[in-house]
C-alpha cells in the first residue's frame, strides 16, 4: 500500500521486471504512494510507452491493484528527474472563511501564520470587492474569526516584523489622495491613512530603523496621470512619509513598485511598467507591421544606504515581466515571469538565486510558479506542472521533494506551512490542510 524511497541497490530488481535501463540514472530516489488511487494509476499508465505499458499490465495481471500500484511506482522511479522525490498528500477542508462574500471576493490570495493564528488575505482589487475583512483561523476554537475590517478592495499581502503585523493597503475604497498602511501591534489594529498619493500600496519593509512602502502612485491628476511607481520612507512609524525613489513617467505608461526585500544590508525593490515597447523590439515575436506593441517590463532597483541604483540581477533574459523576491539560504531568490504580456500568450516562469555578487538559474521544470514560501529552513513552491499542481520543497535548491496535489483540488493560490502541515488557499475561498507524511 505504500512504497518507501528506494536507492540504487533496488534498481537492478526493477530492471529485470521493466527493462528500462535504470543504470542510466543511478542517483534517482523513488516515488511512493500513501494510498492506491485507481484514477491516478490508469492516468499514469497512459503515459508509459505502449510496449512498456503492456509489460506493466501483464505483470499486474490478476494479482490485484496493490501489485499494479507497485509496478507503476517502479516505472515512476525510472522515469523521474534526478534529485527529486515525489510524495502524495491528503488534503482535507479546514473551512470556507469567505463563503458569505460575493464570488469575486472569496479567493484566498495570502496565508500567514502569526502567533499561532492562520491569517487569510482575500478579495479582488480589479473587481473592487471591498471593504475587506481581516480573518484568521483559531486552532483552539477550530473556527475562522473576523478580527478587523480594512478599507481596501482586497488583502494581498501581510508582512511580519518583530511583534507587529503589517498590511499594505492594495487598493483603498476611499479616494486616492492618500494610501493606507494597517499595523497590528499588541493585539490592536491601527490604520495609517498618511501615504501621499498612495493609490496602491503593494508592500512594506522595515530597514535600518525606517519603514518603507512600495506603491503605485501618480503625478498630476489621479485620472489622467502620469502613473508612476514610488517608494516612500517614514522615520516616525507612518506619521509622515517622504519620497525615496520614483520610476520615470510617460503619458502612455503605467508603472508600479510591487515588492520590497531587505538582503545583505541592502533594500531591493521590484516592479513593472505597462506601456508601448520600443520600435523594432523583438520583431520575430509579432506580426509584420506591428511596431508599437504594448508589454509589461520589469523594474528592479537597490538601495545601498547612500542612494537608489538600477539592479540588473538577471543575466541574458529578455522580456522579463515581473519579479517576486524571497530570501532563502543566504540568497536572494527571484521568481521571474518571462514573455509577452497579454491574454492567451504563453509565458515561462524561471527561478534565479543571487548571492550578492552573481546570479544563477535554479533548474526547475514548471509552468506557473504560483506562490513562493520560505518557512522552517525550507523553500516551498506552489507550482503548476503540465496542468497539475505540485508543492515542491527543498532545503538547499538541489534536492527536491514534490508533493502532488489531488486533481480534485482546483486553483490553489496560496500556501503556508507550520512545520508539520501544509495549508492551501483556493480561488473559491476554501482553505485546505494536509499533514506531511513522516519519512
Short mmCIF file of C-alpha atoms in Angstrom, two decimals:
data_model
loop_
_atom_site.label_atom_id
_atom_site.label_comp_id
_atom_site.label_asym_id
_atom_site.label_seq_id
_atom_site.Cartn_x
_atom_site.Cartn_y
_atom_site.Cartn_z
CA UNK A 1 0.00 0.00 0.00
CA UNK A 2 2.97 2.30 0.21
CA UNK A 3 6.42 2.36 -1.36
CA UNK A 4 9.22 3.98 0.61
CA UNK A 5 12.07 5.81 -1.15
CA UNK A 6 14.40 3.26 -2.75
CA UNK A 7 18.04 3.66 -3.62
CA UNK A 8 20.13 2.28 -6.43
CA UNK A 9 20.53 -1.13 -4.74
CA UNK A 10 16.90 -1.92 -5.65
CA UNK A 11 17.04 -0.70 -9.23
CA UNK A 12 18.52 -3.91 -10.61
CA UNK A 13 15.39 -5.68 -9.45
CA UNK A 14 13.25 -3.07 -11.17
CA UNK A 15 15.22 -3.51 -14.37
CA UNK A 16 14.57 -7.24 -14.51
CA UNK A 17 10.82 -6.51 -14.44
CA UNK A 18 10.57 -3.49 -16.69
CA UNK A 19 13.92 -3.44 -18.52
CA UNK A 20 14.06 0.36 -18.68
CA UNK A 21 17.83 0.59 -18.42
CA UNK A 22 17.72 2.06 -14.94
CA UNK A 23 21.52 2.08 -14.65
CA UNK A 24 21.44 5.34 -16.62
CA UNK A 25 20.04 7.13 -13.56
CA UNK A 26 21.85 5.73 -10.51
CA UNK A 27 21.05 8.69 -8.23
CA UNK A 28 17.26 8.63 -8.53
CA UNK A 29 15.09 8.16 -5.43
CA UNK A 30 11.70 6.54 -5.71
CA UNK A 31 8.23 8.00 -5.64
CA UNK A 32 5.78 6.42 -3.26
CA UNK A 33 2.01 6.33 -2.81
CA UNK A 34 0.19 6.60 0.51
CA UNK A 35 -3.00 5.23 -0.91
CA UNK A 36 -3.93 3.30 -4.03
CA UNK A 37 -5.73 5.63 -6.43
CA UNK A 38 -7.27 3.85 -9.45
CA UNK A 39 -7.71 7.04 -11.49
CA UNK A 40 -4.12 8.08 -10.89
CA UNK A 41 -2.83 4.58 -11.76
CA UNK A 42 -4.77 4.48 -15.02
CA UNK A 43 -3.84 8.04 -15.96
CA UNK A 44 -0.16 7.47 -15.25
CA UNK A 45 -0.08 4.17 -17.15
CA UNK A 46 -1.31 6.07 -20.20
CA UNK A 47 1.97 7.99 -20.24
CA UNK A 48 4.14 4.85 -20.29
CA UNK A 49 5.34 3.84 -23.80
CA UNK A 50 2.98 1.24 -25.22
CA UNK A 51 5.49 -1.63 -25.15
CA UNK A 52 6.40 -0.99 -21.53
CA UNK A 53 2.75 -0.43 -20.61
CA UNK A 54 1.99 -3.95 -21.86
CA UNK A 55 4.71 -5.30 -19.57
CA UNK A 56 3.29 -3.47 -16.59
CA UNK A 57 -0.28 -4.57 -17.23
CA UNK A 58 0.76 -8.15 -17.97
CA UNK A 59 2.88 -8.26 -14.85
CA UNK A 60 -0.01 -6.95 -12.79
CA UNK A 61 -2.41 -9.42 -14.35
CA UNK A 62 -4.98 -10.64 -11.87
CA UNK A 63 -2.82 -10.18 -8.82
CA UNK A 64 -4.77 -7.09 -7.84
CA UNK A 65 -4.39 -3.38 -7.53
CA UNK A 66 -1.60 -3.49 -4.95
CA UNK A 67 0.87 -5.07 -7.39
CA UNK A 68 -0.24 -2.70 -10.16
CA UNK A 69 0.46 0.30 -7.97
CA UNK A 70 3.88 -1.11 -7.00
CA UNK A 71 4.80 -1.68 -10.64
CA UNK A 72 3.65 1.79 -11.53
CA UNK A 73 5.76 3.20 -8.72
CA UNK A 74 8.76 1.36 -10.14
CA UNK A 75 8.11 2.96 -13.51
CA UNK A 76 7.93 6.37 -11.87
CA UNK A 77 11.30 5.66 -10.24
CA UNK A 78 12.84 5.01 -13.61
CA UNK A 79 11.27 7.97 -15.36
CA UNK A 80 11.71 10.55 -12.60
CA UNK A 81 14.06 13.51 -12.67
CA UNK A 82 17.30 13.17 -10.73
CA UNK A 83 17.34 14.60 -7.19
CA UNK A 84 13.53 14.59 -6.93
CA UNK A 85 11.38 12.54 -4.56
CA UNK A 86 7.63 12.53 -5.20
CA UNK A 87 5.05 12.14 -2.43
CA UNK A 88 1.28 12.38 -2.33
CA UNK A 89 -0.64 14.50 0.20
CA UNK A 90 -4.14 14.03 1.57
CA UNK A 91 -5.79 17.43 1.90
CA UNK A 92 -8.94 18.00 3.93
CA UNK A 93 -11.04 21.16 4.32
CA UNK A 94 -10.18 23.46 7.22
CA UNK A 95 -13.10 25.70 6.34
CA UNK A 96 -14.60 28.28 3.99
CA UNK A 97 -13.90 31.65 5.63
CA UNK A 98 -15.17 33.74 2.71
CA UNK A 99 -18.27 31.74 1.86
CA UNK A 100 -20.54 34.67 2.71
CA UNK A 101 -18.72 37.07 0.36
CA UNK A 102 -19.58 37.84 -3.24
CA UNK A 103 -17.95 35.32 -5.56
CA UNK A 104 -15.11 37.57 -6.72
CA UNK A 105 -14.13 38.33 -3.10
CA UNK A 106 -13.79 34.72 -1.99
CA UNK A 107 -10.39 33.81 -3.40
CA UNK A 108 -7.61 33.29 -0.85
CA UNK A 109 -4.65 35.39 -2.00
CA UNK A 110 -2.50 35.03 1.10
CA UNK A 111 -1.98 32.78 4.12
CA UNK A 112 0.33 33.66 7.03
CA UNK A 113 0.94 32.19 10.47
CA UNK A 114 1.27 34.79 13.25
CA UNK A 115 1.04 33.99 16.97
CA UNK A 116 -0.47 30.54 16.37
CA UNK A 117 -3.11 32.06 14.10
CA UNK A 118 -3.52 31.43 10.39
CA UNK A 119 -4.30 34.81 8.80
CA UNK A 120 -6.18 34.91 5.50
CA UNK A 121 -5.94 37.52 2.75
CA UNK A 122 -8.80 37.57 0.25
CA UNK A 123 -10.63 39.73 -2.29
CA UNK A 124 -10.16 41.08 -5.81
CA UNK A 125 -8.94 44.64 -6.25
CA UNK A 126 -9.54 44.50 -10.01
CA UNK A 127 -13.24 43.91 -9.35
CA UNK A 128 -13.45 46.22 -6.31
CA UNK A 129 -14.81 43.75 -3.78
CA UNK A 130 -14.01 45.77 -0.62
CA UNK A 131 -14.17 46.65 2.21
CA UNK A 132 -12.29 43.50 3.23
CA UNK A 133 -12.25 41.56 6.48
CA UNK A 134 -9.09 40.50 8.29
CA UNK A 135 -9.83 36.85 9.06
CA UNK A 136 -7.80 34.28 10.96
CA UNK A 137 -8.24 30.64 11.95
CA UNK A 138 -8.37 29.96 15.71
CA UNK A 139 -6.91 26.49 16.23
CA UNK A 140 -8.21 26.22 19.81
CA UNK A 141 -11.78 27.01 18.82
CA UNK A 142 -11.37 25.37 15.39
CA UNK A 143 -13.13 28.20 13.62
CA UNK A 144 -12.43 31.26 11.49
CA UNK A 145 -12.70 34.62 13.25
CA UNK A 146 -13.16 38.10 11.75
CA UNK A 147 -10.78 40.37 13.65
CA UNK A 148 -10.92 43.67 11.76
CA UNK A 149 -12.12 45.27 8.53
CA UNK A 150 -9.89 47.33 6.23
CA UNK A 151 -11.00 49.98 3.75
CA UNK A 152 -9.43 48.08 0.85
CA UNK A 153 -10.79 46.26 -2.16
CA UNK A 154 -8.66 43.21 -1.26
CA UNK A 155 -5.90 41.90 1.01
CA UNK A 156 -2.98 40.54 -0.96
CA UNK A 157 -0.07 40.59 1.45
CA UNK A 158 0.86 40.51 5.12
CA UNK A 159 4.34 41.30 6.43
CA UNK A 160 5.60 40.32 9.87
CA UNK A 161 8.41 42.28 11.54
CA UNK A 162 9.16 41.72 15.22
CA UNK A 163 5.91 41.72 17.17
CA UNK A 164 3.99 43.69 14.54
CA UNK A 165 1.87 42.51 11.63
CA UNK A 166 1.69 44.90 8.66
CA UNK A 167 -1.00 45.01 5.98
CA UNK A 168 -0.29 47.26 2.96
CA UNK A 169 -3.47 48.76 1.50
CA UNK A 170 -3.56 47.36 -2.03
CA UNK A 171 -6.46 49.48 -3.28
CA UNK A 172 -8.30 51.85 -0.97
CA UNK A 173 -12.08 52.05 -1.11
CA UNK A 174 -11.62 55.76 -0.40
CA UNK A 175 -10.24 58.38 -2.78
CA UNK A 176 -6.64 58.17 -3.97
CA UNK A 177 -5.37 61.27 -2.21
CA UNK A 178 -3.72 59.05 0.41
CA UNK A 179 -2.80 55.41 0.68
CA UNK A 180 -3.20 53.20 3.74
CA UNK A 181 -0.99 51.07 5.94
CA UNK A 182 -2.55 48.91 8.66
CA UNK A 183 -0.50 47.76 11.65
CA UNK A 184 -1.41 45.19 14.29
CA UNK A 185 0.53 45.87 17.48
CA UNK A 186 -0.24 44.49 20.95
CA UNK A 187 -3.37 42.75 19.61
CA UNK A 188 -4.79 46.02 18.23
CA UNK A 189 -5.10 47.13 14.61
CA UNK A 190 -4.39 50.75 13.67
CA UNK A 191 -4.94 52.41 10.31
CA UNK A 192 -2.46 54.97 8.96
CA UNK A 193 -4.02 56.91 6.09
CA UNK A 194 -0.87 59.00 5.61
CA UNK A 195 0.87 57.92 2.38
CA UNK A 196 0.53 60.82 -0.10
CA UNK A 197 -0.86 59.74 -3.48
CA UNK A 198 -0.51 56.12 -2.41
CA UNK A 199 -3.08 54.87 -4.87
CA UNK A 200 -1.92 51.26 -4.45
CA UNK A 201 0.28 50.21 -1.53
CA UNK A 202 1.68 46.83 -2.52
CA UNK A 203 4.37 46.05 0.02
CA UNK A 204 6.02 47.05 3.28
CA UNK A 205 9.56 46.63 4.65
CA UNK A 206 11.40 47.63 7.79
CA UNK A 207 15.01 48.52 7.01
CA UNK A 208 17.66 50.14 9.20
CA UNK A 209 15.17 51.76 11.54
CA UNK A 210 12.85 53.14 8.84
CA UNK A 211 9.57 51.96 7.40
CA UNK A 212 9.27 51.67 3.62
CA UNK A 213 6.30 51.10 1.31
CA UNK A 214 6.17 50.14 -2.36
CA UNK A 215 3.36 51.81 -4.29
CA UNK A 216 1.62 52.64 -7.48
CA UNK A 217 1.43 56.43 -7.30
CA UNK A 218 0.85 59.35 -9.68
CA UNK A 219 1.83 62.86 -10.60
CA UNK A 220 -0.74 65.46 -11.58
CA UNK A 221 -4.32 64.22 -11.72
CA UNK A 222 -5.30 60.79 -10.45
CA UNK A 223 -7.48 60.16 -13.52
CA UNK A 224 -5.03 61.29 -16.19
CA UNK A 225 -1.65 60.54 -14.64
CA UNK A 226 1.11 60.04 -15.33
CA UNK A 227 1.12 56.98 -13.09
CA UNK A 228 4.42 56.07 -11.50
CA UNK A 229 5.96 53.53 -9.20
CA UNK A 230 7.13 55.13 -5.95
CA UNK A 231 8.94 54.07 -2.79
CA UNK A 232 8.29 56.10 0.36
CA UNK A 233 10.08 56.02 3.70
CA UNK A 234 8.98 57.03 7.19
CA UNK A 235 11.20 57.82 10.17
CA UNK A 236 8.27 58.23 12.57
CA UNK A 237 6.41 54.93 12.03
CA UNK A 238 3.89 56.09 9.43
CA UNK A 239 3.05 59.50 10.85
CA UNK A 240 4.69 61.10 7.78
CA UNK A 241 6.35 59.90 4.59
CA UNK A 242 8.87 61.16 2.05
CA UNK A 243 9.68 60.05 -1.49
CA UNK A 244 12.69 57.72 -1.68
CA UNK A 245 12.52 56.69 -5.33
CA UNK A 246 10.19 57.09 -8.31
CA UNK A 247 10.16 55.48 -11.72
CA UNK A 248 10.24 57.52 -14.90
CA UNK A 249 6.87 58.83 -16.06
CA UNK A 250 5.36 58.72 -19.54
CA UNK A 251 1.93 59.57 -20.86
CA UNK A 252 1.07 56.13 -22.21
CA UNK A 253 2.71 54.10 -19.46
CA UNK A 254 1.70 52.88 -16.01
CA UNK A 255 4.47 52.00 -13.55
CA UNK A 256 4.33 50.35 -10.14
CA UNK A 257 6.73 49.17 -7.45
CA UNK A 258 5.24 45.97 -6.09
CA UNK A 259 7.83 44.27 -3.85
CA UNK A 260 10.46 45.19 -1.26
CA UNK A 261 13.07 42.80 0.14
CA UNK A 262 15.94 43.55 2.55
CA UNK A 263 19.03 41.44 1.77
CA UNK A 264 22.64 41.74 2.97
CA UNK A 265 22.33 45.31 4.26
CA UNK A 266 20.63 46.47 1.08
CA UNK A 267 16.99 47.05 0.23
CA UNK A 268 15.89 45.63 -3.12
CA UNK A 269 12.73 46.80 -4.87
CA UNK A 270 10.90 45.28 -7.83
CA UNK A 271 8.06 46.44 -10.04
CA UNK A 272 6.99 46.85 -13.64
CA UNK A 273 5.91 49.28 -16.34
CA UNK A 274 2.98 48.68 -18.69
CA UNK A 275 3.37 50.58 -21.94
CA UNK A 276 4.42 50.53 -25.59
CA UNK A 277 7.57 48.63 -26.50
CA UNK A 278 10.32 50.38 -28.49
CA UNK A 279 10.12 50.21 -32.28
CA UNK A 280 11.70 47.06 -33.62
CA UNK A 281 11.84 45.39 -30.23
CA UNK A 282 11.84 41.60 -30.63
CA UNK A 283 10.36 41.73 -34.20
CA UNK A 284 10.18 37.94 -34.55
CA UNK A 285 7.53 37.78 -31.85
CA UNK A 286 4.99 39.99 -33.59
CA UNK A 287 3.22 40.11 -36.96
CA UNK A 288 4.73 42.29 -39.68
CA UNK A 289 3.74 45.94 -39.45
CA UNK A 290 3.17 45.94 -35.69
CA UNK A 291 5.88 48.19 -34.33
CA UNK A 292 4.32 49.70 -31.19
CA UNK A 293 3.37 46.66 -29.15
CA UNK A 294 2.27 47.06 -25.58
CA UNK A 295 4.06 44.99 -22.99
CA UNK A 296 4.90 44.67 -19.29
CA UNK A 297 8.57 45.24 -18.44
CA UNK A 298 10.08 44.52 -15.02
CA UNK A 299 11.91 47.12 -12.93
CA UNK A 300 14.50 46.35 -10.24
CA UNK A 301 16.44 48.81 -8.08
CA UNK A 302 18.53 48.60 -4.92
CA UNK A 303 19.25 50.96 -2.03
CA UNK A 304 22.74 50.60 -0.55
CA UNK A 305 22.43 53.19 2.20
CA UNK A 306 23.58 56.09 0.05
CA UNK A 307 21.25 56.03 -2.93
CA UNK A 308 19.00 54.03 -5.26
CA UNK A 309 20.57 52.32 -8.25
CA UNK A 310 19.47 50.02 -11.04
CA UNK A 311 19.81 46.35 -10.08
CA UNK A 312 20.46 44.28 -13.18
CA UNK A 313 20.31 40.92 -11.45
CA UNK A 314 19.13 38.51 -14.13
CA UNK A 315 21.58 37.78 -16.98
CA UNK A 316 20.71 37.05 -20.61
CA UNK A 317 16.94 37.00 -20.17
CA UNK A 318 14.65 39.04 -22.41
CA UNK A 319 11.04 40.12 -21.93
CA UNK A 320 11.01 39.90 -18.14
CA UNK A 321 7.56 40.93 -16.94
CA UNK A 322 7.61 40.59 -13.17
CA UNK A 323 9.99 39.60 -10.38
CA UNK A 324 8.89 38.35 -6.96
CA UNK A 325 11.68 38.06 -4.34
CA UNK A 326 12.35 35.99 -1.23
CA UNK A 327 15.43 35.40 0.92
CA UNK A 328 16.43 31.78 1.43
CA UNK A 329 19.69 30.07 2.46
CA UNK A 330 21.53 33.40 2.41
CA UNK A 331 20.46 34.01 -1.19
CA UNK A 332 18.01 36.39 -2.83
CA UNK A 333 15.57 34.23 -4.78
CA UNK A 334 13.81 35.72 -7.79
CA UNK A 335 10.60 34.26 -9.18
CA UNK A 336 10.66 35.62 -12.73
CA UNK A 337 7.88 35.65 -15.31
CA UNK A 338 9.17 35.83 -18.88
CA UNK A 339 7.35 36.54 -22.16
CA UNK A 340 4.93 38.90 -23.82
CA UNK A 341 2.23 40.30 -21.56
CA UNK A 342 -1.34 39.75 -22.66
CA UNK A 343 -4.20 37.26 -22.77
CA UNK A 344 -3.60 33.85 -24.38
CA UNK A 345 0.16 34.46 -24.72
CA UNK A 346 2.21 31.60 -23.25
CA UNK A 347 4.75 32.66 -20.63
CA UNK A 348 7.59 30.94 -18.81
CA UNK A 349 8.43 31.06 -15.11
CA UNK A 350 12.07 30.87 -14.06
CA UNK A 351 13.73 30.80 -10.64
CA UNK A 352 17.06 32.56 -10.01
CA UNK A 353 19.33 32.74 -6.96
CA UNK A 354 21.50 35.82 -6.30
CA UNK A 355 24.28 35.58 -3.70
CA UNK A 356 25.08 39.29 -3.54
CA UNK A 357 27.59 39.15 -6.38
CA UNK A 358 26.33 36.86 -9.11
CA UNK A 359 23.07 35.23 -10.17
CA UNK A 360 22.44 31.66 -11.29
CA UNK A 361 19.35 29.99 -12.60
CA UNK A 362 17.85 27.23 -10.45
CA UNK A 363 16.82 24.25 -12.62
CA UNK A 364 13.08 23.92 -12.27
CA UNK A 365 10.53 22.24 -14.51
CA UNK A 366 7.37 24.30 -14.08
CA UNK A 367 4.70 26.29 -15.76
CA UNK A 368 3.47 28.99 -13.34
CA UNK A 369 5.22 29.43 -10.01
CA UNK A 370 2.01 30.36 -8.22
CA UNK A 371 3.37 31.05 -4.75
CA UNK A 372 6.77 31.01 -3.03
CA UNK A 373 7.22 30.50 0.71
CA UNK A 374 10.28 30.36 2.96
CA UNK A 375 9.50 28.52 6.19
CA UNK A 376 11.38 26.42 8.73
CA UNK A 377 14.65 26.41 6.75
CA UNK A 378 12.96 25.20 3.60
CA UNK A 379 11.80 26.76 0.36
CA UNK A 380 8.30 25.77 -0.68
CA UNK A 381 6.98 26.43 -4.17
CA UNK A 382 3.38 26.06 -5.29
CA UNK A 383 3.75 25.04 -8.92
CA UNK A 384 1.67 24.10 -11.89
CA UNK A 385 3.26 21.33 -13.97
CA UNK A 386 1.53 20.18 -17.14
CA UNK A 387 -1.87 21.14 -15.81
CA UNK A 388 -1.36 19.61 -12.36
CA UNK A 389 -0.48 21.33 -9.10
CA UNK A 390 2.55 20.38 -7.02
CA UNK A 391 4.13 21.56 -3.78
CA UNK A 392 7.89 21.39 -4.29
CA UNK A 393 10.23 21.87 -1.33
CA UNK A 394 13.99 21.98 -0.85
CA UNK A 395 16.46 22.85 1.89
CA UNK A 396 19.37 23.66 -0.46
CA UNK A 397 17.95 24.17 -4.00
CA UNK A 398 19.47 20.88 -5.19
CA UNK A 399 17.35 18.03 -3.86
CA UNK A 400 13.59 18.47 -4.09
CA UNK A 401 10.55 16.72 -2.67
CA UNK A 402 7.42 17.07 -4.78
CA UNK A 403 4.05 16.72 -3.05
CA UNK A 404 1.49 16.02 -5.76
CA UNK A 405 -1.86 17.71 -5.12
CA UNK A 406 -5.01 15.78 -5.95
CA UNK A 407 -6.50 16.96 -9.28
CA UNK A 408 -9.79 17.48 -7.42
CA UNK A 409 -8.17 20.47 -5.67
CA UNK A 410 -8.97 23.34 -8.02
CA UNK A 411 -6.99 26.57 -8.44
CA UNK A 412 -4.78 26.81 -5.35
CA UNK A 413 -3.44 30.36 -5.00
CA UNK A 414 -1.51 30.44 -1.72
CA UNK A 415 0.43 28.12 0.58
CA UNK A 416 1.52 28.16 4.24
CA UNK A 417 3.40 25.65 6.40
CA UNK A 418 3.62 25.26 10.19
CA UNK A 419 6.34 22.62 10.41
CA UNK A 420 4.05 19.61 10.26
CA UNK A 421 1.14 20.56 7.99
CA UNK A 422 0.57 22.37 4.73
CA UNK A 423 -2.27 24.83 4.16
CA UNK A 424 -3.67 25.81 0.77
CA UNK A 425 -5.91 28.76 -0.09
CA UNK A 426 -8.13 28.20 -3.12
CA UNK A 427 -9.79 30.55 -5.56
CA UNK A 428 -13.26 29.50 -4.36
CA UNK A 429 -12.46 30.54 -0.77
CA UNK A 430 -11.70 27.10 0.64
CA UNK A 431 -8.73 26.59 2.97
CA UNK A 432 -7.30 23.06 2.96
CA UNK A 433 -4.77 21.35 5.20
CA UNK A 434 -2.63 18.21 4.92
CA UNK A 435 -0.15 16.64 7.32
CA UNK A 436 3.29 15.97 5.88
CA UNK A 437 3.99 12.21 5.97
CA UNK A 438 6.83 11.06 8.21
CA UNK A 439 9.96 9.78 6.47
#
